CSV table of C-alpha atoms and ligand atoms in Angstrom, one decimal:
chain,number,residue,atom,x,y,z
W,1,UNK,CA,0.0,0.0,0.0
W,2,UNK,CA,1.2,3.5,-0.9
W,3,UNK,CA,0.9,6.2,1.7
W,4,UNK,CA,-1.9,8.7,0.9
W,5,UNK,CA,-0.1,11.7,2.1
W,6,UNK,CA,-2.1,14.5,3.8
W,7,UNK,CA,-0.4,17.8,3.2
W,8,UNK,CA,-0.9,21.2,4.8
W,9,UNK,CA,-3.8,22.9,3.0
W,10,UNK,CA,-2.5,26.4,2.8
W,11,UNK,CA,0.9,28.1,2.9
W,12,UNK,CA,2.0,31.7,2.9
W,13,UNK,CA,5.7,32.4,2.5
W,14,UNK,CA,7.6,35.7,2.5
W,15,UNK,CA,9.3,38.4,4.5
W,16,UNK,CA,6.7,40.3,6.4
W,17,UNK,CA,3.8,37.9,5.7
W,18,UNK,CA,3.1,37.8,9.4
W,19,UNK,CA,1.2,41.1,8.8
W,20,UNK,CA,-1.4,39.1,6.8
W,21,UNK,CA,-2.4,36.8,9.7
W,22,UNK,CA,-5.3,38.9,10.7
W,23,UNK,CA,-6.8,38.7,7.2
W,24,UNK,CA,-6.2,35.0,7.0
W,25,UNK,CA,-7.9,34.3,10.3
W,26,UNK,CA,-10.8,36.6,9.5
W,27,UNK,CA,-12.1,34.1,7.0
W,28,UNK,CA,-12.1,31.4,9.7
W,29,UNK,CA,-14.0,33.5,12.3
W,30,UNK,CA,-17.5,32.2,12.5
W,31,UNK,CA,-19.2,35.1,14.3
W,32,UNK,CA,-18.7,38.5,15.9
W,33,UNK,CA,-17.7,37.0,19.2
W,34,UNK,CA,-15.4,34.3,17.8
W,35,UNK,CA,-12.5,33.0,19.8
W,36,UNK,CA,-9.1,32.3,18.4
W,37,UNK,CA,-6.6,30.7,20.8
W,38,UNK,CA,-3.0,31.9,20.4
W,39,UNK,CA,-0.3,29.6,22.0
W,40,UNK,CA,2.8,31.7,21.9
W,41,UNK,CA,6.3,30.7,23.1
W,42,UNK,CA,6.9,32.7,26.3
W,43,UNK,CA,10.3,33.8,25.1
W,44,UNK,CA,8.3,36.5,23.2
W,45,UNK,CA,6.5,37.8,26.3
W,46,UNK,CA,8.6,40.9,26.6
W,47,UNK,CA,9.3,41.5,22.9
W,48,UNK,CA,7.7,43.7,20.2
W,49,UNK,CA,6.0,40.6,18.7
W,50,UNK,CA,3.6,40.8,21.6
W,51,UNK,CA,2.2,44.0,20.2
W,52,UNK,CA,1.9,42.6,16.7
W,53,UNK,CA,-0.3,39.6,17.6
W,54,UNK,CA,-3.6,40.0,15.7
W,55,UNK,CA,-5.8,39.6,18.7
W,56,UNK,CA,-9.5,40.3,18.6
W,57,UNK,CA,-11.6,41.1,21.6
W,58,UNK,CA,-12.5,37.6,22.7
W,59,UNK,CA,-9.3,35.9,21.7
W,60,UNK,CA,-7.4,33.9,24.2
W,61,UNK,CA,-3.6,34.4,24.5
W,62,UNK,CA,-1.6,31.8,26.4
W,63,UNK,CA,2.1,32.1,26.8
W,64,UNK,CA,3.5,28.6,26.7
W,65,UNK,CA,6.6,27.3,28.3
W,66,UNK,CA,9.1,25.3,26.2
W,67,UNK,CA,11.6,24.7,29.0
W,68,UNK,CA,10.6,21.0,28.8
W,69,UNK,CA,9.6,19.4,25.5
W,70,UNK,CA,5.8,19.0,25.3
W,71,UNK,CA,4.3,16.6,27.8
W,72,UNK,CA,0.9,15.0,27.6
W,73,UNK,CA,0.1,16.4,31.0
W,74,UNK,CA,0.8,20.0,29.8
W,75,UNK,CA,-1.3,19.5,26.7
W,76,UNK,CA,-4.2,18.3,28.8
W,77,UNK,CA,-3.9,21.3,31.1
W,78,UNK,CA,-3.9,23.7,28.2
W,79,UNK,CA,-6.9,22.0,26.7
W,80,UNK,CA,-8.7,22.4,30.1
W,81,UNK,CA,-7.7,26.0,30.2
W,82,UNK,CA,-9.3,26.6,26.8
W,83,UNK,CA,-12.4,24.7,27.7
W,84,UNK,CA,-12.8,26.7,30.9
W,85,UNK,CA,-12.4,30.0,29.0
W,86,UNK,CA,-15.0,28.8,26.5
W,87,UNK,CA,-17.6,28.0,29.2
W,88,UNK,CA,-19.3,31.4,29.1
W,89,UNK,CA,-18.9,32.0,25.4
W,90,UNK,CA,-21.7,31.4,22.8
W,91,UNK,CA,-19.7,28.6,21.1
W,92,UNK,CA,-18.3,25.5,22.8
W,93,UNK,CA,-15.2,25.5,20.8
W,94,UNK,CA,-12.8,28.2,19.6
W,95,UNK,CA,-12.6,28.8,15.8
W,96,UNK,CA,-8.9,28.0,15.8
W,97,UNK,CA,-5.7,27.4,17.6
W,98,UNK,CA,-2.6,29.3,16.4
W,99,UNK,CA,0.9,28.2,17.5
W,100,UNK,CA,3.7,30.8,17.3
W,101,UNK,CA,7.2,29.5,18.2
W,102,UNK,CA,9.6,26.6,17.4
W,103,UNK,CA,8.8,22.9,17.1
W,104,UNK,CA,7.7,22.6,20.7
W,105,UNK,CA,5.1,25.3,20.4
W,106,UNK,CA,3.9,24.1,17.0
W,107,UNK,CA,3.4,20.6,18.6
W,108,UNK,CA,1.5,22.1,21.5
W,109,UNK,CA,-0.8,23.9,19.1
W,110,UNK,CA,-1.4,20.7,17.1
W,111,UNK,CA,-2.0,18.6,20.2
W,112,UNK,CA,-4.4,21.1,21.9
W,113,UNK,CA,-6.4,21.5,18.7
W,114,UNK,CA,-6.8,17.7,18.6
W,115,UNK,CA,-7.7,17.3,22.2
W,116,UNK,CA,-10.5,19.9,22.0
W,117,UNK,CA,-12.5,17.5,19.9
W,118,UNK,CA,-11.3,14.1,21.2
W,119,UNK,CA,-12.1,12.9,24.7
W,120,UNK,CA,-9.7,11.7,27.4
W,121,UNK,CA,-6.0,12.4,27.8
W,122,UNK,CA,-3.5,13.2,25.0
W,123,UNK,CA,-1.5,10.2,26.3
W,124,UNK,CA,-4.4,7.9,25.0
W,125,UNK,CA,-3.6,8.9,21.4
W,126,UNK,CA,0.2,8.5,21.3
W,127,UNK,CA,0.7,6.2,18.4
W,128,UNK,CA,-0.6,5.9,14.9
W,129,UNK,CA,-4.1,6.9,13.7
W,130,UNK,CA,-5.8,6.7,17.0
W,131,UNK,CA,-7.5,10.1,16.7
W,132,UNK,CA,-11.2,9.7,15.8
W,133,UNK,CA,-12.5,13.3,15.3
W,134,UNK,CA,-11.1,16.1,13.2
W,135,UNK,CA,-9.2,18.8,15.2
W,136,UNK,CA,-10.4,22.4,15.3
W,137,UNK,CA,-8.8,24.6,12.7
W,138,UNK,CA,-5.1,25.0,13.5
W,139,UNK,CA,-2.3,27.1,12.1
W,140,UNK,CA,1.4,27.5,12.7
W,141,UNK,CA,3.8,30.4,12.6
W,142,UNK,CA,7.3,29.1,13.1
W,143,UNK,CA,10.0,31.3,14.8
W,144,UNK,CA,12.7,28.7,14.4
W,145,UNK,CA,13.5,26.6,11.4
W,146,UNK,CA,14.6,23.0,11.1
W,147,UNK,CA,12.2,20.6,12.7
W,148,UNK,CA,9.7,20.3,9.9
W,149,UNK,CA,7.0,20.3,12.5
W,150,UNK,CA,5.2,22.8,10.3
W,151,UNK,CA,4.5,20.1,7.7
W,152,UNK,CA,4.5,16.8,9.6
W,153,UNK,CA,1.5,14.6,10.6
W,154,UNK,CA,2.8,14.2,14.1
W,155,UNK,CA,3.0,16.1,17.4
W,156,UNK,CA,5.8,14.6,19.5
W,157,UNK,CA,4.8,14.2,23.1
W,158,UNK,CA,6.3,12.8,26.3
W,159,UNK,CA,3.8,10.8,28.2
W,160,UNK,CA,3.9,8.9,31.4
W,161,UNK,CA,5.1,5.8,29.6
W,162,UNK,CA,6.6,6.8,26.3
W,163,UNK,CA,7.9,9.6,24.1
W,164,UNK,CA,5.8,9.1,21.0
W,165,UNK,CA,3.9,11.3,18.6
W,166,UNK,CA,0.2,11.6,18.0
W,167,UNK,CA,0.5,10.5,14.3
W,168,UNK,CA,-2.7,11.3,12.4
W,169,UNK,CA,-3.9,13.0,9.2
W,170,UNK,CA,-5.9,15.3,11.6
W,171,UNK,CA,-2.7,16.5,13.2
W,172,UNK,CA,-1.6,18.2,10.0
W,173,UNK,CA,-1.9,22.0,10.1
W,174,UNK,CA,-4.6,23.7,8.0
W,175,UNK,CA,-2.5,26.7,7.5
W,176,UNK,CA,1.2,27.7,7.9
W,177,UNK,CA,2.6,31.2,7.8
W,178,UNK,CA,6.3,31.2,6.9
W,179,UNK,CA,7.8,34.6,7.6
W,180,UNK,CA,11.6,34.5,7.5
W,181,UNK,CA,11.7,37.7,9.5
W,182,UNK,CA,10.4,35.8,12.5
W,183,UNK,CA,13.4,33.4,12.7
W,184,UNK,CA,16.0,36.2,12.2
W,185,UNK,CA,16.4,36.8,15.9
W,186,UNK,CA,16.9,33.1,16.9
W,187,UNK,CA,20.3,33.0,18.7
W,188,UNK,CA,23.0,30.4,18.4
W,189,UNK,CA,23.5,27.7,19.4
W,190,UNK,CA,19.7,27.1,19.2
W,191,UNK,CA,19.5,28.2,15.6
W,192,UNK,CA,22.3,25.8,14.7
W,193,UNK,CA,20.8,22.8,16.6
W,194,UNK,CA,17.4,23.3,15.1
W,195,UNK,CA,18.9,23.8,11.7
W,196,UNK,CA,20.9,20.6,12.1
W,197,UNK,CA,17.7,18.7,12.9
W,198,UNK,CA,16.8,19.5,9.3
W,199,UNK,CA,20.3,18.6,7.9
W,200,UNK,CA,20.1,15.3,9.7
W,201,UNK,CA,16.6,14.7,8.4
W,202,UNK,CA,18.1,15.0,4.9
W,203,UNK,CA,21.0,12.7,5.5
W,204,UNK,CA,18.8,10.0,7.1
W,205,UNK,CA,16.2,10.2,4.4
W,206,UNK,CA,18.7,10.3,1.5
W,207,UNK,CA,20.8,7.5,3.0
W,208,UNK,CA,17.8,5.3,4.0
W,209,UNK,CA,16.5,2.2,2.4
W,210,UNK,CA,13.0,3.7,2.2
W,211,UNK,CA,14.2,6.4,-0.2
W,212,UNK,CA,12.0,7.1,-3.2
W,213,UNK,CA,11.8,9.9,-5.8
W,214,UNK,CA,9.3,11.9,-3.8
W,215,UNK,CA,11.6,12.0,-0.7
W,216,UNK,CA,14.7,12.3,-2.7
W,217,UNK,CA,13.4,15.4,-4.6
W,218,UNK,CA,12.6,17.2,-1.3
W,219,UNK,CA,15.6,15.8,0.5
W,220,UNK,CA,18.2,16.9,-2.0
W,221,UNK,CA,16.8,20.4,-2.2
W,222,UNK,CA,16.7,20.7,1.6
W,223,UNK,CA,20.3,19.4,1.8
W,224,UNK,CA,21.6,21.9,-0.7
W,225,UNK,CA,19.8,24.7,1.2
W,226,UNK,CA,21.4,23.6,4.5
W,227,UNK,CA,24.8,23.5,2.9
W,228,UNK,CA,24.3,27.0,1.6
W,229,UNK,CA,23.1,28.3,4.9
W,230,UNK,CA,25.7,26.7,7.1
W,231,UNK,CA,28.7,26.7,4.9
W,232,UNK,CA,28.3,29.9,3.0
W,233,UNK,CA,26.0,32.0,5.1
W,234,UNK,CA,24.3,33.9,2.3
W,235,UNK,CA,22.4,37.2,2.9
W,236,UNK,CA,19.0,35.4,2.5
W,237,UNK,CA,20.0,32.6,4.9
W,238,UNK,CA,16.8,32.9,6.9
W,239,UNK,CA,14.6,32.5,3.8
W,240,UNK,CA,16.6,29.5,2.8
W,241,UNK,CA,16.6,27.8,6.2
W,242,UNK,CA,12.9,28.2,6.4
W,243,UNK,CA,12.4,26.4,3.0
W,244,UNK,CA,15.0,23.8,4.0
W,245,UNK,CA,12.9,23.0,7.1
W,246,UNK,CA,9.8,22.7,4.9
W,247,UNK,CA,11.4,20.5,2.3
W,248,UNK,CA,13.3,18.4,4.9
W,249,UNK,CA,10.0,17.7,6.6
W,250,UNK,CA,8.4,16.8,3.3
W,251,UNK,CA,11.2,14.4,2.6
W,252,UNK,CA,10.9,12.4,5.8
W,253,UNK,CA,7.2,12.5,5.6
W,254,UNK,CA,7.4,10.1,2.7
W,255,UNK,CA,10.3,8.1,3.9
W,256,UNK,CA,11.7,7.9,7.5
W,257,UNK,CA,14.5,9.2,9.7
W,258,UNK,CA,17.3,6.8,10.9
W,259,UNK,CA,20.0,5.9,13.5
W,260,UNK,CA,20.4,9.4,14.9
W,261,UNK,CA,16.8,10.1,15.6
W,262,UNK,CA,16.3,6.7,17.2
W,263,UNK,CA,19.2,7.2,19.5
W,264,UNK,CA,18.3,10.8,20.2
W,265,UNK,CA,14.9,9.6,21.5
W,266,UNK,CA,16.7,7.5,24.1
W,267,UNK,CA,18.8,10.5,25.3
W,268,UNK,CA,15.6,12.6,25.5
W,269,UNK,CA,13.6,10.1,27.4
W,270,UNK,CA,16.3,9.5,30.1
W,271,UNK,CA,18.1,12.8,30.3
W,272,UNK,CA,15.4,15.2,28.9
W,273,UNK,CA,17.9,16.3,26.2
W,274,UNK,CA,16.0,18.5,23.6
W,275,UNK,CA,15.6,17.3,20.1
W,276,UNK,CA,18.0,19.5,18.1
W,277,UNK,CA,20.9,19.4,20.5
W,278,UNK,CA,20.3,15.7,21.2
W,279,UNK,CA,20.5,14.9,17.5
W,280,UNK,CA,23.7,17.0,17.1
W,281,UNK,CA,25.3,15.2,20.1
W,282,UNK,CA,24.4,11.7,18.7
W,283,UNK,CA,25.2,12.5,15.0
W,284,UNK,CA,28.8,13.4,15.8
W,285,UNK,CA,29.3,9.7,16.8
W,286,UNK,CA,27.7,8.2,13.7
W,287,UNK,CA,30.5,8.4,11.2
W,288,UNK,CA,30.3,4.6,10.7
W,289,UNK,CA,26.8,4.9,9.4
W,290,UNK,CA,26.8,8.4,7.7
W,291,UNK,CA,30.5,9.1,6.9
W,292,UNK,CA,30.0,12.0,4.5
W,293,UNK,CA,27.2,13.6,6.4
W,294,UNK,CA,29.1,13.5,9.7
W,295,UNK,CA,32.2,15.0,8.2
W,296,UNK,CA,30.2,17.8,6.6
W,297,UNK,CA,28.3,18.3,9.9
W,298,UNK,CA,31.6,18.9,11.7
W,299,UNK,CA,32.6,21.5,9.1
W,300,UNK,CA,29.2,23.3,9.7
W,301,UNK,CA,29.8,23.1,13.5
W,302,UNK,CA,33.2,24.6,13.1
W,303,UNK,CA,31.9,27.4,10.9
W,304,UNK,CA,29.2,28.3,13.5
W,305,UNK,CA,31.7,27.9,16.5
W,306,UNK,CA,29.6,25.2,18.2
W,307,UNK,CA,31.0,23.2,21.1
W,308,UNK,CA,28.9,20.1,21.7
W,309,UNK,CA,28.3,19.0,25.3
W,310,UNK,CA,30.3,15.8,26.1
W,311,UNK,CA,30.2,13.1,28.8
W,312,UNK,CA,26.5,13.0,29.1
W,313,UNK,CA,26.3,9.3,29.9
W,314,UNK,CA,29.3,9.1,32.2
W,315,UNK,CA,27.2,9.1,35.4
W,316,UNK,CA,24.2,7.1,34.3
W,317,UNK,CA,23.1,4.0,36.3
W,318,UNK,CA,22.9,0.6,34.6
W,319,UNK,CA,19.1,0.9,34.8
W,320,UNK,CA,19.1,4.3,33.0
W,321,UNK,CA,21.4,3.0,30.3
W,322,UNK,CA,19.1,0.0,29.8
W,323,UNK,CA,16.1,2.3,29.5
W,324,UNK,CA,18.0,4.4,26.9
W,325,UNK,CA,18.8,1.4,24.8
W,326,UNK,CA,15.2,0.1,25.1
W,327,UNK,CA,13.7,3.4,24.1
W,328,UNK,CA,16.0,3.6,21.1
W,329,UNK,CA,15.4,0.1,19.9
W,330,UNK,CA,11.6,0.5,20.0
W,331,UNK,CA,11.9,2.8,17.0
W,332,UNK,CA,11.8,-0.2,14.6
W,333,UNK,CA,10.9,1.7,11.3
W,334,UNK,CA,13.8,4.1,11.9
W,335,UNK,CA,16.3,1.2,12.2
W,336,UNK,CA,14.8,-0.6,9.2
W,337,UNK,CA,15.1,2.5,7.1
W,338,UNK,CA,18.7,3.1,8.2
W,339,UNK,CA,20.0,-0.5,8.1
W,340,UNK,CA,17.6,-2.6,6.1
W,341,UNK,CA,15.3,-5.5,7.1
W,342,UNK,CA,18.1,-7.3,8.9
W,343,UNK,CA,18.9,-4.4,11.1
W,344,UNK,CA,18.6,-6.4,14.3
W,345,UNK,CA,21.8,-8.3,13.4
W,346,UNK,CA,23.7,-5.0,12.9
W,347,UNK,CA,22.3,-2.9,15.7
W,348,UNK,CA,22.4,-5.2,18.8
W,349,UNK,CA,21.6,-3.8,22.3
W,350,UNK,CA,25.4,-4.2,23.1
W,351,UNK,CA,26.4,-2.1,20.1
W,352,UNK,CA,23.9,0.7,20.8
W,353,UNK,CA,25.0,0.7,24.5
W,354,UNK,CA,28.7,1.1,23.5
W,355,UNK,CA,27.7,4.0,21.2
W,356,UNK,CA,25.8,5.7,24.1
W,357,UNK,CA,28.8,5.2,26.4
W,358,UNK,CA,30.9,7.3,24.1
W,359,UNK,CA,28.6,10.3,24.4
F,1,NAD,P1,11.9,24.7,20.6
F,1,NAD,O1,10.6,25.0,20.1
F,1,NAD,O2,12.0,23.6,21.6
F,1,NAD,O3,12.6,26.0,21.1
F,1,NAD,C1,13.9,26.0,21.6
F,1,NAD,C2,14.2,27.3,22.4
F,1,NAD,O4,14.3,28.4,21.5
F,1,NAD,C3,13.2,27.6,23.4
F,1,NAD,O5,13.8,28.1,24.5
F,1,NAD,C4,12.4,28.8,22.7
F,1,NAD,O6,11.8,29.6,23.7
F,1,NAD,C5,13.4,29.4,21.9
F,1,NAD,N1,13.0,30.2,20.7
F,1,NAD,C6,12.1,29.8,19.8
F,1,NAD,N2,12.0,30.7,18.8
F,1,NAD,C7,12.9,31.7,19.1
F,1,NAD,C8,13.3,32.9,18.5
F,1,NAD,N3,12.8,33.3,17.3
F,1,NAD,N4,14.2,33.7,19.2
F,1,NAD,C9,14.8,33.3,20.3
F,1,NAD,N5,14.4,32.1,21.0
F,1,NAD,C10,13.5,31.4,20.4
F,1,NAD,O7,12.9,24.3,19.4
F,1,NAD,P2,12.8,23.5,18.1
F,1,NAD,O8,14.2,22.9,17.8
F,1,NAD,O9,12.2,24.3,17.0
F,1,NAD,O10,11.8,22.3,18.4
F,1,NAD,C11,12.1,21.2,19.1
F,1,NAD,C12,10.8,20.5,19.4
F,1,NAD,O11,10.1,20.1,18.2
F,1,NAD,C13,10.9,19.3,20.3
F,1,NAD,O12,9.9,19.3,21.3
F,1,NAD,C14,10.7,18.1,19.3
F,1,NAD,O13,10.2,17.0,19.9
F,1,NAD,C15,9.8,18.8,18.3
F,1,NAD,N6,9.8,18.2,17.0
F,1,NAD,C16,8.6,17.9,16.4
F,1,NAD,C17,8.6,17.4,15.1
F,1,NAD,C18,7.3,17.1,14.4
F,1,NAD,O14,7.3,16.7,13.3
F,1,NAD,N7,6.2,17.4,15.1
F,1,NAD,C19,9.8,17.2,14.4
F,1,NAD,C20,11.0,17.5,15.1
F,1,NAD,C21,11.0,18.0,16.3
F,2,ZN,ZN1,14.2,15.7,13.8
């Protein structure tokens, strides 16, 4: 069976297009007292962006924390906060949920929009195609580029038992607004780590056994854009990085990621290491699997003056290491994409453990 890929319905791209958000949302507002919920990364709470948010009278603005990667508990709390706010409004549901921030905030917006129309806890839906009801309208406005969360059909959540996305066609955004001016202020090393997430998506997709022309077309373009941004630093680097993120996301959507992402999930689950930095830490030790990609990654690191954290696993207990290995090995499609159908003979628990111990 071939995947019937659900894509984002509408895309705006361009410097300054953020100014158009109000008009775009106007079409979605159902009544005079309509409510749009804005989930905005709290890093912007004391910046000029706050005054540029296109809020109408009854809209709800929630500053979200991205100190931790999104947890199911936090998603449920945000959903409850929206429901409480709606209690004395004419409609039961808001007309939309708009996420403004990096991958974490975009994932929160996806998850909250889904949980407003699906009963229970978001932890119940971690997995594949468990969502029954369409989400409320949801849109994303990225302020960091690289994760591809703006185009993916997942929202990555850490639950009580697992770190796993809510993968569903209903997760996909109805609208994305890609304004390169919004990522211009992202500081290093965060900009670099999130950008490397995209670069690693390209390497893992292009080197994977699941590769096909759809993924290759997007992956090669995204890879070339990353090379330009991180090796030549052109004047329009922000525009290019934004399109790299988009194309990188499209590439893995129709193939899969690989060794680095599987191992980075283990680091995240046990140590709480965030996605971009975790991928960068792991990738530096994967020359055996991705020789060319790792060498180029190191050149990019040097050019951006990045010092990776080391000795992360030095003080882990045996139990923690076991968990790390277990969490990584659960990601079977990722291993199969990277190493083929017989991946279990190549990537044994001992091998993966030895790799972790180097980090
Ligand atoms: P992030 O959203 O976690 O943000 C990282 C930091 O940068 C935060 O402190 C944030 O406040 C800050 N920040 C964001 N924009 C900024 C700006 N313009 N200026 C200054 N600071 C800014 O980072 P990310 O790398 O974009 O996203 C990582 C998250 O995305 C993880 O939670 C990961 O699980 C998720 N993810 C999701 C998908 C998906 O397909 N859904 C794919 C990859 C990663
Ligand atoms: Zn990633």
